[in-house]
Amino acid sequence: MGTWLKHDVITIVNAPLDNVWNTWSDLDSMSLWMSWIESVKTIDQETSTLPDLTEWTLAANGFKFKWKAQITERIEKNKLKWKSIGGLPTQGSVIFESKGDQLTSVNLAVTYELPRMIARFMEEKILGKMVTNELQANIDRFRDLVEKNYNNESTN
């Protein structure tokens, strides 16, 4: 049994909640803005006994991990929660909140389990901060992608 570590990041997107939700919901395109994610593939419901199942591939610094994740809670245009099924033990949530017609906050929480010896190093300020900074950079890239797409739609 290992140690669970958690990272929380938030961003404000200058776009309506519908646009933000729709972009996030396109799980297969997450690799466009998540630097460590090589791919996300939705598993066909007809070949899986579990609903809302995806296969993730993380590739960073020469390491590659694969795992499956299942969405465990979906509140349309408000919240998604997930947990891994086998492979890398992870769970998390993303909460969307409209802050007006054109502003949406996105709060991402990612939790993962590491062996205790490795977790000790991650809890230290430098390595743990690196993961938080990377997640923040990812969610900021997501914000930039949504805003660019929304601005392109608005001008057409």
PDB file of C-alpha atoms in Angstrom, residues 17-125:
ATOM      1  CA  LEU A  17     -19.643  27.384 -19.654  1.00  0.00           C
ATOM      2  CA  ASP A  18     -21.049  25.450 -22.650  1.00  0.00           C
ATOM      3  CA  ASN A  19     -17.858  25.959 -24.662  1.00  0.00           C
ATOM      4  CA  VAL A  20     -15.630  25.028 -21.736  1.00  0.00           C
ATOM      5  CA  TRP A  21     -17.640  21.885 -20.926  1.00  0.00           C
ATOM      6  CA  ASN A  22     -17.763  20.765 -24.569  1.00  0.00           C
ATOM      7  CA  THR A  23     -14.015  21.139 -25.024  1.00  0.00           C
ATOM      8  CA  TRP A  24     -13.207  19.232 -21.818  1.00  0.00           C
ATOM      9  CA  SER A  25     -15.736  16.518 -22.692  1.00  0.00           C
ATOM     10  CA  ASP A  26     -13.794  15.710 -25.871  1.00  0.00           C
ATOM     11  CA  LEU A  27     -11.494  13.363 -23.953  1.00  0.00           C
ATOM     12  CA  ASP A  28      -9.784  12.053 -27.085  1.00  0.00           C
ATOM     13  CA  SER A  29      -8.294  15.529 -27.706  1.00  0.00           C
ATOM     14  CA  MET A  30      -6.775  15.933 -24.231  1.00  0.00           C
ATOM     15  CA  SER A  31      -3.318  15.187 -25.601  1.00  0.00           C
ATOM     16  CA  LEU A  32      -3.523  18.559 -27.399  1.00  0.00           C
ATOM     17  CA  TRP A  33      -3.204  20.410 -24.102  1.00  0.00           C
ATOM     18  CA  MET A  34      -1.951  17.867 -21.528  1.00  0.00           C
ATOM     19  CA  SER A  35       1.788  17.624 -22.074  1.00  0.00           C
ATOM     20  CA  TRP A  36       2.344  14.292 -20.313  1.00  0.00           C
ATOM     21  CA  ILE A  37      -0.637  12.604 -21.959  1.00  0.00           C
ATOM     22  CA  GLU A  38       0.280  10.869 -25.191  1.00  0.00           C
ATOM     23  CA  SER A  39      -3.251   9.673 -25.884  1.00  0.00           C
ATOM     24  CA  VAL A  40      -6.734   9.156 -24.479  1.00  0.00           C
ATOM     25  CA  LYS A  41      -8.978   6.672 -26.232  1.00  0.00           C
ATOM     26  CA  THR A  42     -12.633   6.149 -25.471  1.00  0.00           C
ATOM     27  CA  ILE A  43     -13.380   2.443 -25.207  1.00  0.00           C
ATOM     28  CA  ASP A  44     -16.356   1.329 -27.252  1.00  0.00           C
ATOM     29  CA  GLN A  45     -19.364   0.761 -25.004  1.00  0.00           C
ATOM     30  CA  GLU A  46     -20.256  -2.376 -26.945  1.00  0.00           C
ATOM     31  CA  THR A  47     -16.935  -4.055 -26.125  1.00  0.00           C
ATOM     32  CA  SER A  48     -16.792  -2.941 -22.474  1.00  0.00           C
ATOM     33  CA  THR A  49     -18.922  -3.933 -19.517  1.00  0.00           C
ATOM     34  CA  LEU A  50     -18.112  -0.611 -17.801  1.00  0.00           C
ATOM     35  CA  PRO A  51     -19.671   2.681 -18.940  1.00  0.00           C
ATOM     36  CA  ASP A  52     -17.598   5.805 -19.586  1.00  0.00           C
ATOM     37  CA  LEU A  53     -14.310   3.911 -19.853  1.00  0.00           C
ATOM     38  CA  THR A  54     -11.157   5.399 -21.392  1.00  0.00           C
ATOM     39  CA  GLU A  55      -7.598   4.185 -21.934  1.00  0.00           C
ATOM     40  CA  TRP A  56      -4.848   6.663 -21.059  1.00  0.00           C
ATOM     41  CA  THR A  57      -1.188   6.686 -22.066  1.00  0.00           C
ATOM     42  CA  LEU A  58       1.184   8.930 -20.121  1.00  0.00           C
ATOM     43  CA  ALA A  59       4.658   9.505 -21.553  1.00  0.00           C
ATOM     44  CA  ALA A  60       7.178  11.664 -19.690  1.00  0.00           C
ATOM     45  CA  ASN A  61      10.945  11.664 -19.321  1.00  0.00           C
ATOM     46  CA  GLY A  62      11.355   8.278 -20.984  1.00  0.00           C
ATOM     47  CA  PHE A  63       8.643   6.590 -18.903  1.00  0.00           C
ATOM     48  CA  LYS A  64       5.398   5.324 -20.344  1.00  0.00           C
ATOM     49  CA  PHE A  65       2.358   4.247 -18.330  1.00  0.00           C
ATOM     50  CA  LYS A  66      -1.013   2.972 -19.513  1.00  0.00           C
ATOM     51  CA  TRP A  67      -4.178   2.622 -17.509  1.00  0.00           C
ATOM     52  CA  LYS A  68      -7.922   2.642 -17.862  1.00  0.00           C
ATOM     53  CA  ALA A  69     -10.131   5.176 -16.147  1.00  0.00           C
ATOM     54  CA  GLN A  70     -13.849   5.263 -15.560  1.00  0.00           C
ATOM     55  CA  ILE A  71     -15.987   8.338 -15.078  1.00  0.00           C
ATOM     56  CA  THR A  72     -17.715   7.692 -11.753  1.00  0.00           C
ATOM     57  CA  GLU A  73     -19.816  10.852 -11.607  1.00  0.00           C
ATOM     58  CA  ARG A  74     -21.016  13.169 -14.341  1.00  0.00           C
ATOM     59  CA  ILE A  75     -23.109  16.229 -13.618  1.00  0.00           C
ATOM     60  CA  GLU A  76     -23.635  17.871 -16.993  1.00  0.00           C
ATOM     61  CA  LYS A  77     -21.818  21.219 -17.310  1.00  0.00           C
ATOM     62  CA  ASN A  78     -20.771  21.039 -13.653  1.00  0.00           C
ATOM     63  CA  LYS A  79     -18.584  18.131 -12.586  1.00  0.00           C
ATOM     64  CA  LEU A  80     -16.711  15.035 -13.707  1.00  0.00           C
ATOM     65  CA  LYS A  81     -15.121  12.545 -11.316  1.00  0.00           C
ATOM     66  CA  TRP A  82     -13.035   9.552 -12.334  1.00  0.00           C
ATOM     67  CA  LYS A  83     -10.885   6.742 -10.988  1.00  0.00           C
ATOM     68  CA  SER A  84      -8.416   4.403 -12.597  1.00  0.00           C
ATOM     69  CA  ILE A  85      -9.206   0.765 -13.237  1.00  0.00           C
ATOM     70  CA  GLY A  86      -5.933  -1.124 -12.924  1.00  0.00           C
ATOM     71  CA  GLY A  87      -2.572   0.332 -13.873  1.00  0.00           C
ATOM     72  CA  LEU A  88      -1.522   3.648 -12.379  1.00  0.00           C
ATOM     73  CA  PRO A  89      -3.754   4.302  -9.313  1.00  0.00           C
ATOM     74  CA  THR A  90      -5.350   7.707  -9.910  1.00  0.00           C
ATOM     75  CA  GLN A  91      -8.559   9.546  -9.224  1.00  0.00           C
ATOM     76  CA  GLY A  92      -9.694  13.068  -9.675  1.00  0.00           C
ATOM     77  CA  SER A  93     -12.364  15.579 -10.432  1.00  0.00           C
ATOM     78  CA  VAL A  94     -12.919  18.684 -12.452  1.00  0.00           C
ATOM     79  CA  ILE A  95     -15.533  21.244 -11.445  1.00  0.00           C
ATOM     80  CA  PHE A  96     -16.865  23.911 -13.799  1.00  0.00           C
ATOM     81  CA  GLU A  97     -18.561  27.046 -12.515  1.00  0.00           C
ATOM     82  CA  SER A  98     -20.036  29.848 -14.562  1.00  0.00           C
ATOM     83  CA  LYS A  99     -18.831  33.242 -13.356  1.00  0.00           C
ATOM     84  CA  GLY A 100     -21.051  35.160 -15.776  1.00  0.00           C
ATOM     85  CA  ASP A 101     -21.908  34.982 -19.470  1.00  0.00           C
ATOM     86  CA  GLN A 102     -18.309  34.889 -20.627  1.00  0.00           C
ATOM     87  CA  LEU A 103     -16.289  33.536 -17.677  1.00  0.00           C
ATOM     88  CA  THR A 104     -15.975  29.978 -16.387  1.00  0.00           C
ATOM     89  CA  SER A 105     -13.770  28.687 -13.587  1.00  0.00           C
ATOM     90  CA  VAL A 106     -12.237  25.237 -13.944  1.00  0.00           C
ATOM     91  CA  ASN A 107     -10.952  23.532 -10.801  1.00  0.00           C
ATOM     92  CA  LEU A 108      -8.943  20.354 -11.398  1.00  0.00           C
ATOM     93  CA  ALA A 109      -7.970  17.962  -8.591  1.00  0.00           C
ATOM     94  CA  VAL A 110      -5.724  14.989  -9.380  1.00  0.00           C
ATOM     95  CA  THR A 111      -4.819  12.345  -6.816  1.00  0.00           C
ATOM     96  CA  TYR A 112      -2.477   9.406  -7.380  1.00  0.00           C
ATOM     97  CA  GLU A 113      -0.898   6.656  -5.317  1.00  0.00           C
ATOM     98  CA  LEU A 114       2.838   6.088  -5.211  1.00  0.00           C
ATOM     99  CA  PRO A 115       4.959   3.635  -3.243  1.00  0.00           C
ATOM    100  CA  ARG A 116       5.868   5.218   0.112  1.00  0.00           C
ATOM    101  CA  MET A 117       9.566   5.530  -0.698  1.00  0.00           C
ATOM    102  CA  ILE A 118       8.864   7.480  -3.896  1.00  0.00           C
ATOM    103  CA  ALA A 119       6.019   9.459  -2.323  1.00  0.00           C
ATOM    104  CA  ARG A 120       8.394  10.853   0.329  1.00  0.00           C
ATOM    105  CA  PHE A 121      10.334  12.616  -2.423  1.00  0.00           C
ATOM    106  CA  MET A 122       7.181  13.853  -4.146  1.00  0.00           C
ATOM    107  CA  GLU A 123       5.878  15.382  -0.925  1.00  0.00           C
ATOM    108  CA  GLU A 124       8.964  17.533  -0.671  1.00  0.00           C
ATOM    109  CA  LYS A 125       8.450  21.009  -1.994  1.00  0.00           C
TER     110      LYS A 125
END
